Every structure is written in structure tokens, then in C-alpha cells.
Short mmCIF file of C-alpha atoms in Angstrom, two decimals:
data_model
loop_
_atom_site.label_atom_id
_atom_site.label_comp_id
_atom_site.label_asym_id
_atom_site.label_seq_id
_atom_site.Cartn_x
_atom_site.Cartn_y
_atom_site.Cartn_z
CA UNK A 227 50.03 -57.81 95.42
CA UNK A 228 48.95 -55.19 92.83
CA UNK A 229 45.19 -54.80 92.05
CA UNK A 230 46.04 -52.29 89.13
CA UNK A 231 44.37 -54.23 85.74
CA UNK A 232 45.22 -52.88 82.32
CA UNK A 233 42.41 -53.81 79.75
CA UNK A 234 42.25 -53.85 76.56
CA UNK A 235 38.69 -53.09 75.18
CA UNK A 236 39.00 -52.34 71.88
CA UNK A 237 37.12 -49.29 69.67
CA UNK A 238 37.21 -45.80 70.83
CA UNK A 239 37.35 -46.85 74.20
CA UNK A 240 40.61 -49.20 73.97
CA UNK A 241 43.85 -47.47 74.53
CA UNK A 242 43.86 -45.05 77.06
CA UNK A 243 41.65 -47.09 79.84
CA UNK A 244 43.13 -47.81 82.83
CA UNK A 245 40.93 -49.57 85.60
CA UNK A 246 41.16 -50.19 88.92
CA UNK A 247 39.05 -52.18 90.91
CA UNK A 248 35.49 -50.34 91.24
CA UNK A 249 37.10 -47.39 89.81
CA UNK A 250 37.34 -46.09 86.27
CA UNK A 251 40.37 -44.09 85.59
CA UNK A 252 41.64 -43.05 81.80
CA UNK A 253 44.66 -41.48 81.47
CA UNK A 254 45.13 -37.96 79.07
CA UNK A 255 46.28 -38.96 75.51
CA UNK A 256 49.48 -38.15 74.72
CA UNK A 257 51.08 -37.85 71.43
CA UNK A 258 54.60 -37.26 69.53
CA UNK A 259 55.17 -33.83 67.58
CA UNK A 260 52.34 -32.78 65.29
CA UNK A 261 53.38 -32.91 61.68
CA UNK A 262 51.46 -31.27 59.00
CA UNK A 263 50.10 -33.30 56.15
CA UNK A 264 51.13 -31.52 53.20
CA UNK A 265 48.94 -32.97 50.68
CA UNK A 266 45.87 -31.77 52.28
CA UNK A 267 46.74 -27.98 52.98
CA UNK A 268 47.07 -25.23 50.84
CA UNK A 269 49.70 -22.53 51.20
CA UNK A 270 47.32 -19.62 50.91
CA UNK A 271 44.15 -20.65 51.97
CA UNK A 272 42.67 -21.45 55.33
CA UNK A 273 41.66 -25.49 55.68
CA UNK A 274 40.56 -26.61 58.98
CA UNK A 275 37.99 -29.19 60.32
CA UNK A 276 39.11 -32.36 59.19
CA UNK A 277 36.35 -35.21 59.93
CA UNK A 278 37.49 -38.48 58.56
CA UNK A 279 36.10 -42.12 57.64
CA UNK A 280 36.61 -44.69 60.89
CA UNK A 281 38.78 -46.48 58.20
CA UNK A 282 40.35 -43.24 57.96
CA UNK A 283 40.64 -43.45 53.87
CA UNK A 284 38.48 -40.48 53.57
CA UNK A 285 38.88 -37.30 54.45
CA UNK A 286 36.64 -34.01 54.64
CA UNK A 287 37.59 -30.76 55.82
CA UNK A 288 36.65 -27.15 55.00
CA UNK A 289 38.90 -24.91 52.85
CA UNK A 290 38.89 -21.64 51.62
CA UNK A 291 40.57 -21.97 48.49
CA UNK A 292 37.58 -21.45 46.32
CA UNK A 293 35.02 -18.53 46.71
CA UNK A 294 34.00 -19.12 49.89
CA UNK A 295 34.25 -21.68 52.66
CA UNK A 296 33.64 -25.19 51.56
CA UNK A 297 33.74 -28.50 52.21
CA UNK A 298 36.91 -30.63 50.21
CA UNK A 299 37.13 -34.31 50.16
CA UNK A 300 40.29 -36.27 50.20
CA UNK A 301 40.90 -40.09 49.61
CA UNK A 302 43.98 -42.54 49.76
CA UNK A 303 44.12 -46.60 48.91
CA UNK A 304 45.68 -47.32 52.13
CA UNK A 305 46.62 -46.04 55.84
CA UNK A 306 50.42 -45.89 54.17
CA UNK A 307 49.00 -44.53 51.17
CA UNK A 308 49.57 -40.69 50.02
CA UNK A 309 46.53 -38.88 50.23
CA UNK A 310 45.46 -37.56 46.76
CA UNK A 311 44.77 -33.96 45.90
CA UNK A 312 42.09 -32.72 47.54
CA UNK A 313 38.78 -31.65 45.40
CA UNK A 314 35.85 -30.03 46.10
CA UNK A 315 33.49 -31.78 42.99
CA UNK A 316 32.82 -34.69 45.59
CA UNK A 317 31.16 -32.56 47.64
CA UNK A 318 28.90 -30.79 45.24
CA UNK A 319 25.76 -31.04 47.04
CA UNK A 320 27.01 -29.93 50.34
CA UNK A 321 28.04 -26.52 48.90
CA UNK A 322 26.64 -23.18 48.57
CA UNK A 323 27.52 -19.92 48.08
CA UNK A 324 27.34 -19.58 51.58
CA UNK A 325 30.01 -20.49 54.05
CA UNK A 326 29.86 -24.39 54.44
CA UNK A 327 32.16 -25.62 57.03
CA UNK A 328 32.78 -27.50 60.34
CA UNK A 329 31.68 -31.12 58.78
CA UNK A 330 31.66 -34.25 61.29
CA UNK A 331 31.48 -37.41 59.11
CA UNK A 332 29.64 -40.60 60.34
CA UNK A 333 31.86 -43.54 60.85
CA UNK A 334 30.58 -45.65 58.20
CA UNK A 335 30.72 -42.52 55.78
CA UNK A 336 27.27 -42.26 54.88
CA UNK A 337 25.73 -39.45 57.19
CA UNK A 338 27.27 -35.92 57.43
CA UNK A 339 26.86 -33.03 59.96
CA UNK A 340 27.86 -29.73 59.54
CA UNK A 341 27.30 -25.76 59.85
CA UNK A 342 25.92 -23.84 56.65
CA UNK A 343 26.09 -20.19 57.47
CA UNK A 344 22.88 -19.38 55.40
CA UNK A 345 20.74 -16.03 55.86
CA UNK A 346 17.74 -18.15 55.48
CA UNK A 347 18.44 -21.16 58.02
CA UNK A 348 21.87 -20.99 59.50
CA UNK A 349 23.11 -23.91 62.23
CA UNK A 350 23.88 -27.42 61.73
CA UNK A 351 22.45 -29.56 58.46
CA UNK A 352 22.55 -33.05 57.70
CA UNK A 353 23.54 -34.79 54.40
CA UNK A 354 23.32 -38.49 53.39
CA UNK A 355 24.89 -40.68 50.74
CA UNK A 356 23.46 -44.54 49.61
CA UNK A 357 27.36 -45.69 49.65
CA UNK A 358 30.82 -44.37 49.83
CA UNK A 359 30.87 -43.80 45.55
CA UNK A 360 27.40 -42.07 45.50
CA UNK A 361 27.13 -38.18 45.76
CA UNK A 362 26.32 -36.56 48.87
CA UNK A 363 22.45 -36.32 48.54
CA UNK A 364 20.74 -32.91 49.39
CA UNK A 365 20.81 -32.13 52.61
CA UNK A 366 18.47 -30.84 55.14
CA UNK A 367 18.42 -28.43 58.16
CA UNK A 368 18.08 -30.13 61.70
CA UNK A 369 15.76 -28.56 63.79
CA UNK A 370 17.04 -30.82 66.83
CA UNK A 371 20.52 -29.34 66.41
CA UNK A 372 19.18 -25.76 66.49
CA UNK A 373 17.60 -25.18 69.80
CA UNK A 374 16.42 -21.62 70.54
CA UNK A 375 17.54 -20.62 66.60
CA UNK A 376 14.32 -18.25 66.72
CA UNK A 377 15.20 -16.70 69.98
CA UNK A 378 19.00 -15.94 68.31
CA UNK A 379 21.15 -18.89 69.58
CA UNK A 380 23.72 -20.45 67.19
CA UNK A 381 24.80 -24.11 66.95
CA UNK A 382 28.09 -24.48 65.45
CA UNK A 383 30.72 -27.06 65.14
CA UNK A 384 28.58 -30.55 65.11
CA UNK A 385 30.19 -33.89 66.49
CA UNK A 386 27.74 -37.14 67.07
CA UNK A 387 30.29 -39.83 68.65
CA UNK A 388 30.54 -43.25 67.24
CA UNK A 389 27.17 -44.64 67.92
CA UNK A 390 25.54 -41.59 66.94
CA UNK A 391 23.35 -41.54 70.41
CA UNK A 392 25.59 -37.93 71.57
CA UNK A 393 25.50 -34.91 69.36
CA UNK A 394 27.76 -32.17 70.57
CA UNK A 395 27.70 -28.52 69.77
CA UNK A 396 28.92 -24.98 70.07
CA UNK A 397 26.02 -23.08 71.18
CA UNK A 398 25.97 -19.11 71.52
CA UNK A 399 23.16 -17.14 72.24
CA UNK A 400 21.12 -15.09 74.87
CA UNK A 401 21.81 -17.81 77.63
CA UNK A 402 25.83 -18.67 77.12
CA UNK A 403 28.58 -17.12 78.32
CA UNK A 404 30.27 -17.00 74.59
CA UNK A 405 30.47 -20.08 72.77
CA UNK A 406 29.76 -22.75 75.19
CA UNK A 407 29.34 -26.59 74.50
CA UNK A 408 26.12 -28.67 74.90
CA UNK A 409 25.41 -32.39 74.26
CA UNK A 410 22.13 -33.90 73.11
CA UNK A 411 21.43 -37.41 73.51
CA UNK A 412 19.29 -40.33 72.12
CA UNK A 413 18.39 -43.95 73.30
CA UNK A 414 18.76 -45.43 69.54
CA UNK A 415 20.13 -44.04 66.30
CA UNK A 416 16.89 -43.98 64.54
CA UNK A 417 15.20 -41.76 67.68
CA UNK A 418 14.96 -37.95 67.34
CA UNK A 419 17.75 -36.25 69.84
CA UNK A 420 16.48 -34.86 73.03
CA UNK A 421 16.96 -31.44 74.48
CA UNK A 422 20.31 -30.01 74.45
CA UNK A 423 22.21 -30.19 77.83
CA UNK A 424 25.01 -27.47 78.93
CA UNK A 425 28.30 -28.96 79.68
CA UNK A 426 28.70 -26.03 82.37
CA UNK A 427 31.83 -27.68 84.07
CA UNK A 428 33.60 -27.08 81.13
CA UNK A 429 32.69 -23.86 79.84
CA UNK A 430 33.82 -20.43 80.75
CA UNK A 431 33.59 -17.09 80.25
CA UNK A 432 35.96 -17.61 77.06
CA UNK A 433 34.90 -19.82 74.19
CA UNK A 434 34.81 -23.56 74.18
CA UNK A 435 33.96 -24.91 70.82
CA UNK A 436 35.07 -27.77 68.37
CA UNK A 437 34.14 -30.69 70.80
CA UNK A 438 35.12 -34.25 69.80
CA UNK A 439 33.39 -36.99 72.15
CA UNK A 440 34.46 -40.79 72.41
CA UNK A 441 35.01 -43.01 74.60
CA UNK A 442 30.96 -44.08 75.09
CA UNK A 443 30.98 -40.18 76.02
CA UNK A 444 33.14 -40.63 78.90
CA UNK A 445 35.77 -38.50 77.66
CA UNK A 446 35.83 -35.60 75.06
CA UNK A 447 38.73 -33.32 73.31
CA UNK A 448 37.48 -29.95 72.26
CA UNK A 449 39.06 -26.25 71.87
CA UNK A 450 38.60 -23.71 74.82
CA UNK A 451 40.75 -20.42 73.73
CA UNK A 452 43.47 -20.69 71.75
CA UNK A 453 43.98 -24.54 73.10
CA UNK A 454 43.08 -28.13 72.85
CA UNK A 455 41.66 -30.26 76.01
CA UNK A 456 40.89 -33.57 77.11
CA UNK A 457 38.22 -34.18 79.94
CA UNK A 458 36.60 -37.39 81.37
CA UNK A 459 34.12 -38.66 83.39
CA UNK A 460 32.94 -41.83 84.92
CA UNK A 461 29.90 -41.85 83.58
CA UNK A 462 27.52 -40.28 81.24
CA UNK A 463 25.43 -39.33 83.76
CA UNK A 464 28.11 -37.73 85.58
CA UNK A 465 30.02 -34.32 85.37
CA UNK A 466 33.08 -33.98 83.86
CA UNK A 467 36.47 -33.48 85.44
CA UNK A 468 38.43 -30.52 85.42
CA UNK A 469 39.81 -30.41 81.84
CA UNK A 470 43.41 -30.68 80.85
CA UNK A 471 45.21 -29.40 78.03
CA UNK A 472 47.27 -31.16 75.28
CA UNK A 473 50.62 -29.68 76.31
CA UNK A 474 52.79 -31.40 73.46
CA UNK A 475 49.95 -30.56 70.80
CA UNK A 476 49.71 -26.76 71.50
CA UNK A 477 51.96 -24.42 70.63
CA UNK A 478 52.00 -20.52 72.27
CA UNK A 479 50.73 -17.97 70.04
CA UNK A 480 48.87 -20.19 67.77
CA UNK A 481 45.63 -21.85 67.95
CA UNK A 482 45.06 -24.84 67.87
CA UNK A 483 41.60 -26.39 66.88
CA UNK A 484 39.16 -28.83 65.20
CA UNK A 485 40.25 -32.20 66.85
CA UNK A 486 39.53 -35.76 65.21
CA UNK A 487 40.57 -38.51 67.09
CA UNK A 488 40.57 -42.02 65.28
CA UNK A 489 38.37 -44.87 66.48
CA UNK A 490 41.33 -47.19 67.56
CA UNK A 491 42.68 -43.95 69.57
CA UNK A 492 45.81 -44.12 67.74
CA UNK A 493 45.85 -40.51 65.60
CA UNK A 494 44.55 -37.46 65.68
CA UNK A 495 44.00 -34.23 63.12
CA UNK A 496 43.52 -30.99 63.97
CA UNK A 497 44.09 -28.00 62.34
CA UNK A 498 46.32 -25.57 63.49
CA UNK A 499 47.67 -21.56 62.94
CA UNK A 500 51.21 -22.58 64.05
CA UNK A 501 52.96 -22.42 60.50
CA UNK A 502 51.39 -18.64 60.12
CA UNK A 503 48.59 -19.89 58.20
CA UNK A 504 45.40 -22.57 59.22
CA UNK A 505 46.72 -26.00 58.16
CA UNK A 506 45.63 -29.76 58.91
CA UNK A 507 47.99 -31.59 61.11
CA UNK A 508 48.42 -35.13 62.24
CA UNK A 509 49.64 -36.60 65.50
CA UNK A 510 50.45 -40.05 66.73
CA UNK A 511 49.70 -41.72 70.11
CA UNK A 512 52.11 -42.63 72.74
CA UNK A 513 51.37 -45.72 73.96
CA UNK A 514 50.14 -47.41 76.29
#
């Protein structure tokens, strides 16, 4: 007799849980060939960072196609539906002549994260928007997100996960190794985040950055090198496993970056240097 349950659970955590009795055990994601979504990427410039909508009609992403890096918005009617040119006019208010990139969407579509390289306040600001049709609204630098920004540490590359009670980061500064990742967290969406945590079992003396959590924050994707990992845990209390990379994602000689996993588990962007330039690319998952 077999005590080996598959269950279905639905949301971020649905696809790739696996449990057996009084332990829980995900498998890695795997997914077919990446393919890159031609609509969305320019053949000169660099676009990267794709964040979508958890109905993914709506993507953002940075691009350098303009005078500096910004963040473009993209939209389509339907899941089988093209995606229409990109255009940076949606995104007025999030733009500056300063490099705005690295934007991490809420799932609803009405909160944005993201890094604004400013000589006044760089690190990770915050934008809202009253629906889906309204402009972004100004946004504002969070303090939070920028731990030890006096004493010259960076946050980069935002995530919050699907509740919005995680917030992940690239940090680098006086205490990291490089670019290491941290993870704040919060009892309710409306609390202010608490200190910033290292993830030191999954940093190294390289650079880990570009960290996508899910799962509750049992499991997270994010880029350490040139690469793209997965890594779980049981718990969120608990440390997380030895990481493993996306073998049929990345490609030698190329990085690979930016991960964006859907909320059903079933797709994932990224953005990749494979085709000689930086280009958004889409991947599907291989069941179960």
C-alpha cells in the first residue's frame, strides 16, 4: 500500500507539491524550451525584468530603448491574445531621467516595487494606481526596503510574494559578500515590514540577485551567476535547501535572469542574453 498523496492546492502553491505523510516535499519546476516573445523585445535595446498581472494581461518590464532605463508596459485581451506593442506613456510617472528598472508588480496590479537609481535616494520605491486604467500615481521611496542606505548598502531587485507579507531583495553593502539576498517579512499587508533577514544558505561569494518567492515562501527562483535556481524549504521559519539550477532554462555562456513565475505555476518569463542581446522569454511547465 502506497502512502504517497498528490494534492492539488491550488494558487502559487498548486502544481509542484508533492506530500507525503508528515513530510512536505515539492519537486523542482521543470519546463519545455524557452521561446522568446517577440512582441515584447527590441532588437537593439536591452529589456529585462518582466513583472506581470496574476491574470497575466499586463506586462511591465524595463527597456532601454529610450534615453535611459525605463519601465514599458505591455497589454493583451486574452492569455491567447498577441501582446500589443509595448509603450512607455503608461508608465509616465514611474520614470525619470534616472535609470528606472527592476519593477515587481502586485498581483491585483495596483501596487508597484522597483529600483530608481537616483543620486538623491537610490534603492527600491513604491508606486500606486486607484485601478488598472488610472496612471501610476507618484511614487515614493521606502525606507523599509533600504536598510543601512546611509551606511552604503544597496537594495536592488524588489519581489513581495503574493500576499505581500515577504519582500525580497538584492542587498550589497559593507556586510555582504557581493550581492546577496535578504527577505523582510510582515504579519498583515497593511503592517510596516520588519528588519531585513540574510538568506545566508543561499548566498555566496558570487552574486545572487533577482529573487522570485512563492509558494507561501516555501520555495523561491532567483539568479546566482550567470544562472537561474529553485530552492525550498519546509517552512518559513526554516532554512532553505541546497539550491538547484534550471538545467533546461539555462543556456552556457549566457545569462539568464529576472524570473516571473505565474500564480497557477504554469509559465514563467525571464529575460535572457542567449540570442546575443537581453530579451524577454517565456517558458511552459511540465506537468505534473
Amino acid at each position: 500500500m502506497s502512502w504517497r498523496l498528490a494534492l492539488a492546492l491550488g494558487g502559487v502553491a498548486c502544481e509542484d507539491q508533492q506530500v507525503v505523510i508528515g513530510v512536505f516535499a515539492p519537486d523542482r519546476p521543470r519546463f519545455t524550451a524557452p521561446q522568446k516573445v517577440a512582441t515584447l523585445n527590441d532588437d537593439i535595446a536591452r529589456d529585462e525584468d518582466p513583472t506581470l498581472t496574476g491574470d497575466l494581461l499586463e506586462i511591465h518590464f524595463m527597456s532601454e530603448r529610450g534615453t535611459s532605463q525605463d519601465i514599458w508596459i505591455s497589454r493583451r485581451a486574452g492569455l491567447d491574445s498577441p501582446w500589443e506593442t509595448p509603450t512607455v506613456d503608461l508608465a509616465e510617472n514611474l520614470n525619470t531621467e534616472d535609470n528606472d528598472d527592476t519593477p515587481a508588480i502586485s498581483n491585483d496590479g495596483l501596487r508597484m516595487w522597483f529600483f530608481r537609481g537616483s543620486a538623491e535616494r537610490s534603492g527600491i520605491w513604491m508606486s500606486e494606481r486607484a485601478s488598472r486604467d488610472a496612471p501610476w500615481g507618484e511614487p515614493s521611496y521606502v525606507d523599509a526596503l533600504n536598510p543601512g542606505h546611509d551606511d552604503g548598502t544597496q537594495a536592488m531587485n524588489p519581489h513581495v510574494d503574493l500576499p505581500e507579507l515577504r519582500a525580497v531583495v538584492g542587498l550589497n553593502g559593507p556586510d555582504t559578500q557581493g550581492w546577496d539576498l535578504a527577505i523582510a517579512s510582515r504579519e498583515r499587508p497593511q503592517d510596516e515590514w520588519g528588519e531585513f533577514v540574510p538568506l545566508a544558505e543561499l548566498n555566496d561569494a558570487g552574486d545572487q540577485l533577482a529573487p522570485f518567492l512563492f509558494d507561501g515562501g516555501r520555495q523561491i527562483l532567483f539568479r546566482s551567476g550567470d544562472d537561474l535556481y529553485w530552492a525550498r524549504r519546509p517552512g518559513t521559519n526554516d532554512a532553505f535547501e541546497p539550491p538547484q539550477p534550471l538545467e533546461e532554462v539555462n543556456v552556457p555562456d549566457a545569462r539568464e535572469n529576472d524570473p516571473y513565475l505565474s500564480p497557477d505555476g504554469s509559465i514563467l518569463f525571464f529575460s535572457s542574453e542567449r540570442s546575443g542581446g537581453t530579451d524577454i522569454y517565456e517558458a511552459r511547465r511540465i506537468a505534473p
